[in-house]
Short mmCIF file of C-alpha atoms in Angstrom, two decimals:
data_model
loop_
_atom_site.label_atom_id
_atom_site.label_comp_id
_atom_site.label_asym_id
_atom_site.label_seq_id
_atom_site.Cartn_x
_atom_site.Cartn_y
_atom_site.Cartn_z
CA UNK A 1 23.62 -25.78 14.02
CA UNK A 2 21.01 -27.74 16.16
CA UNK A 3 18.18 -25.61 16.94
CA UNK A 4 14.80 -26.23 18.67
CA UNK A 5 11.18 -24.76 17.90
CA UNK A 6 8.73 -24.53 21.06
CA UNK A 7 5.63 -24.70 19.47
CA UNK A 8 6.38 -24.83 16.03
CA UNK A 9 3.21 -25.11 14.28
CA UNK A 10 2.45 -21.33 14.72
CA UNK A 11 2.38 -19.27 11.12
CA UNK A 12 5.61 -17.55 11.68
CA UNK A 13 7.71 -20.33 13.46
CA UNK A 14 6.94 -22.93 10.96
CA UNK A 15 8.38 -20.76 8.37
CA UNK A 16 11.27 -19.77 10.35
CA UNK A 17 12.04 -23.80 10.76
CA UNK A 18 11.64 -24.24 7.13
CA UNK A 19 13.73 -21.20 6.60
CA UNK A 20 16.61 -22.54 8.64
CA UNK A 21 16.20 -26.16 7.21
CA UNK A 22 16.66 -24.75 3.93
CA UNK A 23 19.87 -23.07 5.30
CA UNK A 24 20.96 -26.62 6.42
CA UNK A 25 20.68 -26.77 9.80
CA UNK A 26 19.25 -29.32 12.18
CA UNK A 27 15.53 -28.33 12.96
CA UNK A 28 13.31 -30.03 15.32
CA UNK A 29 10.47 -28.85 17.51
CA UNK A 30 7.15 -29.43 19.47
CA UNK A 31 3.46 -28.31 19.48
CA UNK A 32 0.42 -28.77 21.44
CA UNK A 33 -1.48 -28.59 18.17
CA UNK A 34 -0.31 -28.21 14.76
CA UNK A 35 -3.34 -27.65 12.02
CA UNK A 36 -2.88 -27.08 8.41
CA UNK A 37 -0.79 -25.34 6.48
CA UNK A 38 1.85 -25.23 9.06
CA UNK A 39 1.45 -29.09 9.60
CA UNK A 40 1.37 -29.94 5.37
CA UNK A 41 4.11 -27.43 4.85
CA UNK A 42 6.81 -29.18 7.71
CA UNK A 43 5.74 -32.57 6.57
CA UNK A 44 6.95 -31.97 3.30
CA UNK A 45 10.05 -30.80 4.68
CA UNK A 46 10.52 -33.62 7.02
CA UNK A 47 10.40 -31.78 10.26
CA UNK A 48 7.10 -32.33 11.48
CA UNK A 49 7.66 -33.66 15.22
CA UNK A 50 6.41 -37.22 15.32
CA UNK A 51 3.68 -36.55 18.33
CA UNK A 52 2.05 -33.68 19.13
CA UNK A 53 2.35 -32.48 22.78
CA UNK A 54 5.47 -31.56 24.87
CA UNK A 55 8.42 -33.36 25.20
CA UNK A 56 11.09 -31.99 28.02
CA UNK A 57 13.49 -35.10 27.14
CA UNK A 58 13.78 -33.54 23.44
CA UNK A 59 15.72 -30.66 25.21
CA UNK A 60 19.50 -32.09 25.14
CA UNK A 61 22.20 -29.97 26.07
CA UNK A 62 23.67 -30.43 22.41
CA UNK A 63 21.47 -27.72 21.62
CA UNK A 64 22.85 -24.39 20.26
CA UNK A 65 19.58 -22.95 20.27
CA UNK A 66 15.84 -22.98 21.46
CA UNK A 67 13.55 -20.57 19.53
CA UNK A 68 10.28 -20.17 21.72
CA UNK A 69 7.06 -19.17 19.77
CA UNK A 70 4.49 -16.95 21.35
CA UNK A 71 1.94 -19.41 21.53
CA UNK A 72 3.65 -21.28 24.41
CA UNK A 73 3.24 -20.45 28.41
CA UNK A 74 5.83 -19.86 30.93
CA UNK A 75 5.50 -23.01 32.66
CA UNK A 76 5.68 -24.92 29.47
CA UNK A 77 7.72 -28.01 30.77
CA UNK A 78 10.21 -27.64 27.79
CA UNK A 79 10.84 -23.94 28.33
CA UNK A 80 11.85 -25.35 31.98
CA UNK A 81 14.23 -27.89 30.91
CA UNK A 82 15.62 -25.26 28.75
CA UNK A 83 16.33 -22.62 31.14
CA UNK A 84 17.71 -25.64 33.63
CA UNK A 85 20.21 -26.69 31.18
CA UNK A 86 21.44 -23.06 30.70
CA UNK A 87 20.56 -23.39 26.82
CA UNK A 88 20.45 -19.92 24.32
CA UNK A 89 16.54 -19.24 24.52
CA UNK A 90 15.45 -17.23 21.59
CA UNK A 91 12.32 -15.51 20.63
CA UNK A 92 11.67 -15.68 16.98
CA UNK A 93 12.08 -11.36 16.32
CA UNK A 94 15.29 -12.20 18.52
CA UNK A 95 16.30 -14.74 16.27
CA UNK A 96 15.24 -12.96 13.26
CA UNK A 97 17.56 -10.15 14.77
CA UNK A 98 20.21 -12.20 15.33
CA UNK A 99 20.25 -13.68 11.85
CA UNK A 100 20.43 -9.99 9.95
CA UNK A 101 22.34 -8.21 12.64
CA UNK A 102 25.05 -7.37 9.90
CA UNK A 103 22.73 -6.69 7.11
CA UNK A 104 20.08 -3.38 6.42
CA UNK A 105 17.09 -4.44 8.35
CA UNK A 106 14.17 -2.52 6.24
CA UNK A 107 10.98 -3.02 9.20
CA UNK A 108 7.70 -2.23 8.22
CA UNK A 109 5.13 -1.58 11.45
CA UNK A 110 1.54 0.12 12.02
CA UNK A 111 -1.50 -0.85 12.60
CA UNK A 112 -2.34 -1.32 8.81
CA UNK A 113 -0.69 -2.28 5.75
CA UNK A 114 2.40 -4.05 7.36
CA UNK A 115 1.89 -7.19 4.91
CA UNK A 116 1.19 -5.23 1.37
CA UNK A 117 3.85 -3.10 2.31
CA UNK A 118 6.36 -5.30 3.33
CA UNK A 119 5.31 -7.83 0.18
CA UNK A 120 5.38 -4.33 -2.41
CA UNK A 121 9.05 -4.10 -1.09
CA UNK A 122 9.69 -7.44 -1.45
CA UNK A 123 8.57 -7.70 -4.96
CA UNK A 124 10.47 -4.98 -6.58
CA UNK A 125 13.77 -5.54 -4.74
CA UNK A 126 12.90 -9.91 -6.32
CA UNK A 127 12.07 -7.78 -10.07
CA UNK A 128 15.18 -6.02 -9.95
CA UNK A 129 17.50 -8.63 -8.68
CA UNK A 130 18.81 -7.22 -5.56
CA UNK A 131 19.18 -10.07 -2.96
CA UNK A 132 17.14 -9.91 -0.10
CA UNK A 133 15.96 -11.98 3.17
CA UNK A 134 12.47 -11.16 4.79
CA UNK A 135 9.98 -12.31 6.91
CA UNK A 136 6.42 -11.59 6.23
CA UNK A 137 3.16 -12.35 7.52
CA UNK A 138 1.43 -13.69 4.43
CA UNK A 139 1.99 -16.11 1.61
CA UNK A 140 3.47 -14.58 -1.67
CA UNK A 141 2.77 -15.58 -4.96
CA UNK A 142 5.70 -16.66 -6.76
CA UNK A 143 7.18 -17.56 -3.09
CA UNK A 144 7.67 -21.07 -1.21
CA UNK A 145 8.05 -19.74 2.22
CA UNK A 146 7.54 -16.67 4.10
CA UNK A 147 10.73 -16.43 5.65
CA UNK A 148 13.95 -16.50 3.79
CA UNK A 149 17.20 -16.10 5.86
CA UNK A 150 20.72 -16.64 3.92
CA UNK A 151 24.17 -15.39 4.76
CA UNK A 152 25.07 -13.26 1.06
CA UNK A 153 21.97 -10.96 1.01
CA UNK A 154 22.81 -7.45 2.33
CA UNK A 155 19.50 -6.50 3.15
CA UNK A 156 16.63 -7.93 5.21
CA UNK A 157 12.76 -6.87 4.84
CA UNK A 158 10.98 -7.49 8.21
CA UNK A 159 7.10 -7.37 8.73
CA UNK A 160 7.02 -5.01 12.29
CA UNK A 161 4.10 -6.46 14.26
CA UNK A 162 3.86 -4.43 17.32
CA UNK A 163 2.40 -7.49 19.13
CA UNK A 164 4.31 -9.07 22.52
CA UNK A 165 7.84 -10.89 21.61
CA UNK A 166 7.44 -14.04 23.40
CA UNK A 167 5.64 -15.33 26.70
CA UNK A 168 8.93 -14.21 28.52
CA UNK A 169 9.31 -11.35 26.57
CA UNK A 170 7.20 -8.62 26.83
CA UNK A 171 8.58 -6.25 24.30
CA UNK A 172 6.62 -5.71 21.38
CA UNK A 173 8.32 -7.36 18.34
CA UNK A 174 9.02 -4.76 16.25
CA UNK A 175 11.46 -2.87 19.06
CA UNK A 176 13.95 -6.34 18.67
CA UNK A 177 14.43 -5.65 14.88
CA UNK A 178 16.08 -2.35 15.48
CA UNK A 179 15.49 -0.68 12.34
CA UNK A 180 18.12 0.69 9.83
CA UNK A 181 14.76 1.71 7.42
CA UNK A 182 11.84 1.94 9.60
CA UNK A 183 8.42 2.21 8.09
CA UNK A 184 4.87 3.42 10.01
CA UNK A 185 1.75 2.94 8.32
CA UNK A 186 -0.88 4.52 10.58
CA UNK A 187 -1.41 3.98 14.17
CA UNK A 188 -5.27 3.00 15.24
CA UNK A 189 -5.04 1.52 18.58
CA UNK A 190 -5.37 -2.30 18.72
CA UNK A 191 -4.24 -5.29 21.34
CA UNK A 192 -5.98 -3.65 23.89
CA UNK A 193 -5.40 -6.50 26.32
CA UNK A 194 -1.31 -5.53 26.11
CA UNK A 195 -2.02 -1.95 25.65
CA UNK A 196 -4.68 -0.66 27.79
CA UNK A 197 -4.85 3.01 26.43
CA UNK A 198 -4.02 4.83 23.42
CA UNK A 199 -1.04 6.84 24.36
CA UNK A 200 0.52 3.72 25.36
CA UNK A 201 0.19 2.29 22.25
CA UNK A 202 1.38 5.24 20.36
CA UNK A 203 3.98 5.38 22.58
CA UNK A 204 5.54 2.21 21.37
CA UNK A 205 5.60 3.54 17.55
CA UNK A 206 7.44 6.61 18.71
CA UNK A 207 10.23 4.33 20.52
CA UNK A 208 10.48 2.72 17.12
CA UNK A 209 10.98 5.45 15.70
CA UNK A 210 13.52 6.61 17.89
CA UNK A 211 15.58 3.33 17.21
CA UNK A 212 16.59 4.09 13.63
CA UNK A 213 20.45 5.27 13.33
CA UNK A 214 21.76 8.75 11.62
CA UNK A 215 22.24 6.86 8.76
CA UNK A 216 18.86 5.50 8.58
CA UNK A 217 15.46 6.73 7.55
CA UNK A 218 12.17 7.18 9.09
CA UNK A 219 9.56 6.86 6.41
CA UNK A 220 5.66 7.60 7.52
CA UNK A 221 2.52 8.27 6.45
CA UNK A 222 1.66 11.98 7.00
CA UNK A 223 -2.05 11.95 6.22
CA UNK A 224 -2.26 9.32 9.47
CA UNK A 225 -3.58 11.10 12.25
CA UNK A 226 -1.20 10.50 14.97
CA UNK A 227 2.27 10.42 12.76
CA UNK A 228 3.34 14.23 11.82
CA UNK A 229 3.09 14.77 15.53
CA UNK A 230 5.41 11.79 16.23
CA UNK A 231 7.62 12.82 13.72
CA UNK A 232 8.56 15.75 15.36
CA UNK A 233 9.73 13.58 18.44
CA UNK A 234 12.02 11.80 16.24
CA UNK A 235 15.84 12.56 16.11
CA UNK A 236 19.17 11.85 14.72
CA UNK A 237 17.55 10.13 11.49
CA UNK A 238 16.05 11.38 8.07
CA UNK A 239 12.66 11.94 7.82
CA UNK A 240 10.24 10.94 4.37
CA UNK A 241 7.06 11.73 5.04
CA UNK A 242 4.34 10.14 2.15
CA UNK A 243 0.61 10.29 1.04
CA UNK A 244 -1.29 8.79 -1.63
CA UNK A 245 0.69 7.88 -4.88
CA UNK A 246 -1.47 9.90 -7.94
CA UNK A 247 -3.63 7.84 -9.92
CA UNK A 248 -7.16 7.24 -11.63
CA UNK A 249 -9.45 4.48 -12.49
CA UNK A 250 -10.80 3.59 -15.94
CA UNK A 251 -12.94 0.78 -17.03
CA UNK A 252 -12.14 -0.98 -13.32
CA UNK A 253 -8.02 -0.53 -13.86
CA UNK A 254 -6.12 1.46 -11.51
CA UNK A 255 -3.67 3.90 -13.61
CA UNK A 256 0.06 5.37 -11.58
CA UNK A 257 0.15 8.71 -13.11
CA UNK A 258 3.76 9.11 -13.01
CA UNK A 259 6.42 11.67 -14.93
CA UNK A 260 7.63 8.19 -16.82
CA UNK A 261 3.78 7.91 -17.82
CA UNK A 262 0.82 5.73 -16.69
CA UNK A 263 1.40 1.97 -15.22
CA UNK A 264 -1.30 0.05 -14.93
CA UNK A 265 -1.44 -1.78 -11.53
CA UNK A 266 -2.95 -5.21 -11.14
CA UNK A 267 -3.96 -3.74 -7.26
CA UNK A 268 -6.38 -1.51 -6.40
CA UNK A 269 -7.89 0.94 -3.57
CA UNK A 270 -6.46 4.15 -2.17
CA UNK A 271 -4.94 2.25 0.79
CA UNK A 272 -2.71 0.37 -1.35
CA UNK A 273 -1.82 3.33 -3.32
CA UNK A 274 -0.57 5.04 -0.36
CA UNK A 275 1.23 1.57 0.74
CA UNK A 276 2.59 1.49 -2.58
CA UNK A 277 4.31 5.35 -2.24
CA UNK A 278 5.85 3.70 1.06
CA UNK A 279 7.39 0.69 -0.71
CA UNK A 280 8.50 3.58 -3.16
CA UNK A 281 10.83 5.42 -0.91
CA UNK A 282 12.40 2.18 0.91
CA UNK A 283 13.35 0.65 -2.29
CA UNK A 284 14.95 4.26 -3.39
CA UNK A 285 16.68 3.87 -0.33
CA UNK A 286 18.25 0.70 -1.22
CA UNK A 287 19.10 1.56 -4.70
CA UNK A 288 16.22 1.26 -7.02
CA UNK A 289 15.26 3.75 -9.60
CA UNK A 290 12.04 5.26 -9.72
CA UNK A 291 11.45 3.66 -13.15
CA UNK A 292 12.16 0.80 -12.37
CA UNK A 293 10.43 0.33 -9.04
CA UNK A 294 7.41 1.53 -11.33
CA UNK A 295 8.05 -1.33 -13.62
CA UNK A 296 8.34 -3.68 -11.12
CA UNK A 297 5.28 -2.66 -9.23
CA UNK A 298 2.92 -3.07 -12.13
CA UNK A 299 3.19 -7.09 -11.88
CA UNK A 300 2.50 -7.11 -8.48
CA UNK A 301 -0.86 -9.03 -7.62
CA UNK A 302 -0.48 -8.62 -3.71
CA UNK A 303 -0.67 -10.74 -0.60
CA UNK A 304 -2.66 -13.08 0.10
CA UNK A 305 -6.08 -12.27 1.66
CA UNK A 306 -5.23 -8.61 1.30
CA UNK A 307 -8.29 -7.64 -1.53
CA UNK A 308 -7.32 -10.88 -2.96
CA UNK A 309 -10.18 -12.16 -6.01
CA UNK A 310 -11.64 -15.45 -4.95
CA UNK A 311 -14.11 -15.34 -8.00
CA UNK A 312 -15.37 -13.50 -10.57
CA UNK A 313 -18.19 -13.71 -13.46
CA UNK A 314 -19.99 -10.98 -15.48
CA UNK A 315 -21.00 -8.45 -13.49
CA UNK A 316 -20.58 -10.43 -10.30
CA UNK A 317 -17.62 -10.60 -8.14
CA UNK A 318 -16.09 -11.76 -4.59
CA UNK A 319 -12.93 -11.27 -2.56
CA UNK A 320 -11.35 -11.76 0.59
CA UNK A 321 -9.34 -9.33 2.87
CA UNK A 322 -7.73 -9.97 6.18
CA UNK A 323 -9.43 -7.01 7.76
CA UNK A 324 -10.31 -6.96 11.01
CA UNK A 325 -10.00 -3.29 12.97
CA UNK A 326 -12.06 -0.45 12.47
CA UNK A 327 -9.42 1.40 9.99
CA UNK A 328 -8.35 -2.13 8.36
CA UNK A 329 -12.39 -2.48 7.66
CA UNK A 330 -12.99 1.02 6.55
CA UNK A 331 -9.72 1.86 4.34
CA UNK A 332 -10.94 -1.80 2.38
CA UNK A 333 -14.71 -1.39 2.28
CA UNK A 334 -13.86 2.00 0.54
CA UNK A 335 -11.15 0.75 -2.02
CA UNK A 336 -14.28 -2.31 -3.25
CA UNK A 337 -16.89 1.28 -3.56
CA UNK A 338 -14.70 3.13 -5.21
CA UNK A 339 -13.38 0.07 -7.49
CA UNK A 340 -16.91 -0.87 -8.29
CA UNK A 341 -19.25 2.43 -7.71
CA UNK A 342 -22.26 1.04 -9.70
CA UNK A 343 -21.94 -1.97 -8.00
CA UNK A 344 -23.90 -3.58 -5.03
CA UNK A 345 -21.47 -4.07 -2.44
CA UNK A 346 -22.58 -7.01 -0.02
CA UNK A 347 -19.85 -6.65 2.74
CA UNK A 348 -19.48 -9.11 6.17
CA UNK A 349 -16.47 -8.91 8.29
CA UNK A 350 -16.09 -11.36 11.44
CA UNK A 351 -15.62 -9.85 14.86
CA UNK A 352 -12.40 -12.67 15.94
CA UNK A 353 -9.42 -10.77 17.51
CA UNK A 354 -9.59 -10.76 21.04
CA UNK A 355 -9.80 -6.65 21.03
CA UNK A 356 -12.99 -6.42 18.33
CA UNK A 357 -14.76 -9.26 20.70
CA UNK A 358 -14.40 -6.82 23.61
CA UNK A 359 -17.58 -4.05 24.65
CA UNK A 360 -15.25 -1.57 25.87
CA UNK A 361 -13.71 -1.76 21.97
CA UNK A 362 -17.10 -2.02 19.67
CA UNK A 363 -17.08 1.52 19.92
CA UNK A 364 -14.29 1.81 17.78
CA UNK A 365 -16.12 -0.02 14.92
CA UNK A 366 -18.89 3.35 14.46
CA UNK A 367 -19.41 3.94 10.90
CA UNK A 368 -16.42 1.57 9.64
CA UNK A 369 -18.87 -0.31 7.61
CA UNK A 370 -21.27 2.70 6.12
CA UNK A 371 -19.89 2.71 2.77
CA UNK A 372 -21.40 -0.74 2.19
CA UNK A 373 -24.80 -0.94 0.55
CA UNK A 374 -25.61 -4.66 3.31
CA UNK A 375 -23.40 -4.92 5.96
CA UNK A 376 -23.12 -8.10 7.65
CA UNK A 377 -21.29 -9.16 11.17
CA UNK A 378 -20.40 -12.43 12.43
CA UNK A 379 -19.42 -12.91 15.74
CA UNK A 380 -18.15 -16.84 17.57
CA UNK A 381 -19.87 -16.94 21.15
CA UNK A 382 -17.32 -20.07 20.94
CA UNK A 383 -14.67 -17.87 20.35
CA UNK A 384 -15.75 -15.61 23.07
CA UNK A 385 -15.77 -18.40 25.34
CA UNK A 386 -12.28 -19.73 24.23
CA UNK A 387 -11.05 -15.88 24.80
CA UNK A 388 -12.59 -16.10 28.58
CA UNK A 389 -14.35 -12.69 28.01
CA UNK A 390 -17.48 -11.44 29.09
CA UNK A 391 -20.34 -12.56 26.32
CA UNK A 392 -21.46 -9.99 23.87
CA UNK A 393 -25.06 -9.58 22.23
CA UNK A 394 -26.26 -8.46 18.88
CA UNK A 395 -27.69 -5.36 20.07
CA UNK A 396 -23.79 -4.07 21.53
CA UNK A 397 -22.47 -5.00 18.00
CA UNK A 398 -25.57 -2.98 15.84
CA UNK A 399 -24.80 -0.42 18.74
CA UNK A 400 -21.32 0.08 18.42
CA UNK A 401 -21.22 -0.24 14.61
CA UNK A 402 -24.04 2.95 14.27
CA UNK A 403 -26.25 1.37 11.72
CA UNK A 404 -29.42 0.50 12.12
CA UNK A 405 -29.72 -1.40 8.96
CA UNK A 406 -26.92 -4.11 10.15
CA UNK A 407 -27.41 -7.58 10.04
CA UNK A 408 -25.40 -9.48 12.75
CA UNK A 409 -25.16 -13.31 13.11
CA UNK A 410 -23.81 -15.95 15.32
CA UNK A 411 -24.15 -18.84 13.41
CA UNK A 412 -21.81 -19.51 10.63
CA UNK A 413 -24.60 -21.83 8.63
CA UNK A 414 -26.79 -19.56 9.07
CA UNK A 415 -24.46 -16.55 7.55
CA UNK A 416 -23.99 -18.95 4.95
CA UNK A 417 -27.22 -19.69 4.04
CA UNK A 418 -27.87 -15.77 4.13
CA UNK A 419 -24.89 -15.17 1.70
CA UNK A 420 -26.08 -17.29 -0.72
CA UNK A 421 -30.16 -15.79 -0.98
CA UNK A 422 -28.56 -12.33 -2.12
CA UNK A 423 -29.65 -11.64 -6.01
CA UNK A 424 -25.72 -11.42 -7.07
CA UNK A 425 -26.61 -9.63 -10.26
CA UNK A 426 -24.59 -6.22 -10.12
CA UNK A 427 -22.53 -7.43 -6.81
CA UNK A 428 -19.33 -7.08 -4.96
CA UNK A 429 -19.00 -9.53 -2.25
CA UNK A 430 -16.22 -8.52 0.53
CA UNK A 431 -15.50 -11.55 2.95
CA UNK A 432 -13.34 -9.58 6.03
CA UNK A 433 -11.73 -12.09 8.57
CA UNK A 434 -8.70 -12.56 10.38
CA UNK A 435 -10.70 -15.69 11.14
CA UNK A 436 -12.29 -18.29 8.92
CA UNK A 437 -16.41 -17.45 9.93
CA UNK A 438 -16.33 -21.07 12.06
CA UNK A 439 -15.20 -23.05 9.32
CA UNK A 440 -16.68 -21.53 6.27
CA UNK A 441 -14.19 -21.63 3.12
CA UNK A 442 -14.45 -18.48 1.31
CA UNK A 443 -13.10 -19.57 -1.66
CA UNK A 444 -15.50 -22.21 -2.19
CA UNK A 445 -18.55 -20.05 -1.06
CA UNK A 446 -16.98 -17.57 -3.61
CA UNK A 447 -17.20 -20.46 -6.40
CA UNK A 448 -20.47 -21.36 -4.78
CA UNK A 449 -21.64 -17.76 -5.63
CA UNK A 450 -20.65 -17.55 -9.12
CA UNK A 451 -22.08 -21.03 -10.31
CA UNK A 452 -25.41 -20.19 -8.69
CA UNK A 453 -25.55 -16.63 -10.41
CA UNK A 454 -24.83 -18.62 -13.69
#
């Protein structure tokens, strides 16, 4: 098989080329900019394209398929040459799709959680030797890529990002995977630019929903807000509603409390203890004991970025979280204070997506960052400007956010240089980005942090 990437430097097309490479088949592609770790990772495989930019002559009629990433436009001249030659034009969810169509497609969507979820699942099902193929949206310890595709494995594990399909596609992603298992993890409206109100956004969960078979299952939060009233308008499929999974903390270790007795989990935070009771009930779907799922769950150190420990010493501590959105910011900021509750916790979270850099959104953000004892913002106006919205101020953000006490910055040496005055003695610090803060490298600032408290 000869198959094409358009724009293949993106996170999830460069590890659906080095999925398919690994498969053996012929992978090339194209990007208007490739940066690291998709360019690193496709050198190594030998299927980094040999000059960046767009190349309509690479599109040869030999091809059996194109795969067209998100991050290209419509007129993209080798989209055109493409649809001229009458070539198979996939969108990587259609692809996905189209690779598992035969297999039990276990998708994981909401607004929150998608990635720990879908990794939990992952994990066990690895632990317990069932074969599996997945996609998911962050790197995985123990892991080369974050896409495996094979013909043998019977079941498929698919992140669900409710996000467009492709520039010609408009259907959000997760609606292509067609569900056997279907997972929601909460619904707080987000991609505002693709859907304008709430209801509309809802509306695509419920349509999700709706797309699991008799045979399937619908699994979903029920303390979520919007989800036991969309579970009613769900039919022809099983329903497992969950909460939070029981458990306590002692001396900073999160204890399951289960009937087999107490596991200790190397994860923390109520959020991921109700993402964990989710990743319980797909893997009993697919076979795995309870015991044995609680076994397997223990050694699992979660995704990358997601509460991940950058470094640690004493009494002082940072980590990083992909958090972003007003429940993302909230459910993490209160797993760190309930973690650490005689702790200081320091936390900053960058305003990137092109929804939190919106006024018409801020308001969303009121309170999300209250259970911190400093809260800190950072906001690009570079990013703004790249995003072609309307410029934002300081005030909107301290507005919005409902805290008087909230210190906002614009300039990432600056934050820095902020960051590092704190007295760390006694101290959480939680670095929230979907972003990288303009260039600053959290894991060094997190070393940074530590041999300065020292």
């Amino acid at each position: 098989m000869k198959v094409h990437f358009i724009a293949i430097g993106g996170s999830a097309m460069h590890n659906l080329a080095i999925a398919l490479h690994l498969k053996g088949y012929q992978v090339t592609g194209s990007d208007d900019e490739i940066f690291e770790p998709a360019k690193g990772r496709l050198a190594k495989y030998g299927i980094l394209p040999d000059s960046i930019g767009w190349h309509p002559e690479r599109i040869t009629p030999d091809l059996d398929a194109i795969i067209l990433g998100m991050h290209a436009r419509i007129d993209n001249p080798e989209l055109l040459r493409a649809k001229e030659l009458g070539l198979k034009i996939y969108s990587y969810p259609e692809y996905l799709y189209e690779q598992s169509k035969d297999k039990t497609r276990i998708v994981i969507g909401g607004s929150h959680g998608k990635t720990t979820i879908t990794s939990m699942i992952i994990h066990v099902l690895q632990q317990n030797h069932i074969d599996c193929d997945y996609m998911v949206g962050a790197q995985l310890d123990g892991f080369e890529v974050m896409v495996k595709l094979s013909e043998d494995a019977p079941i498929m594990v698919i992140e669900g990002d409710e996000y467009l399909t492709s520039p010609i596609d408009r259907r959000p992603k997760f609606h292509v995977y067609q569900p056997t298992i279907g997972i929601v993890s909460g619904i707080a409206w987000d991609h505002i630019n693709v859907f304008p109100t709430f209801d509309i956004y809802v509306k695509q969960f419920e349509i999700f929903a709706n797309m699991i078979p008799e045979n399937g299952k619908f699994i979903y939060c029920e303390d979520d807000a919007e989800l036991p009233t969309l579970a009613t308008k769900v039919n022809g499929t099983t329903k497992q509603p969950y909460g939070v999974h029981p458990y306590h903390i002692e001396d900073g270790v999160t204890y399951l409390e289960t009937p087999y007795g107490e596991f200790p989990l190397q994860i923390f935070g109520r959020h991921n203890l109700t993402n964990l009771n989710a990743a319980r009930y797909a893997c009993a779907a697919v076979g795995v004991s309870e015991l044995d799922f609680y076994k397997a769950i223990s050694t699992f150190k979660g995704a990358s970025k997601r509460l991940e420990l950058v470094a640690c010493s004493g009494n002082c501590a940072v980590y990083k979280d992909f958090a972003h959105s007003p429940s993302k910011l909230k459910a993490t900021i209160s797993a760190v204070r309930e973690q650490f509750p005689n702790r200081r916790l320091i936390a900053c979270m960058e305003l990137h997506t092109f929804s939190s850099l919106t006024e018409a959104f801020l308001a969303q953000y009121a309170g999300a960052m209250d259970a911190a004892d400093t809260a800190i913002v950072y906001f690009s106006p570079e990013a703004i400007r790249l995003k072609k919205l309307p410029p934002i101020s300081s005030e909107m953000i301290m507005k919005a956010f409902g805290r008087a006490d909230l210190l906002v910055y614009n300039d990432s040496k600056l934050l820095k240089e902020k960051l590092l005055a704190f007295d760390f003695k006694d101290a959480v610090f939680l670095m929230m980005s979907s972003g990288d803060f303009n260039g600053i490298n959290v894991n060094e600032l997190g070393e940074k942090i530590i041999s300065l408290r020292a």
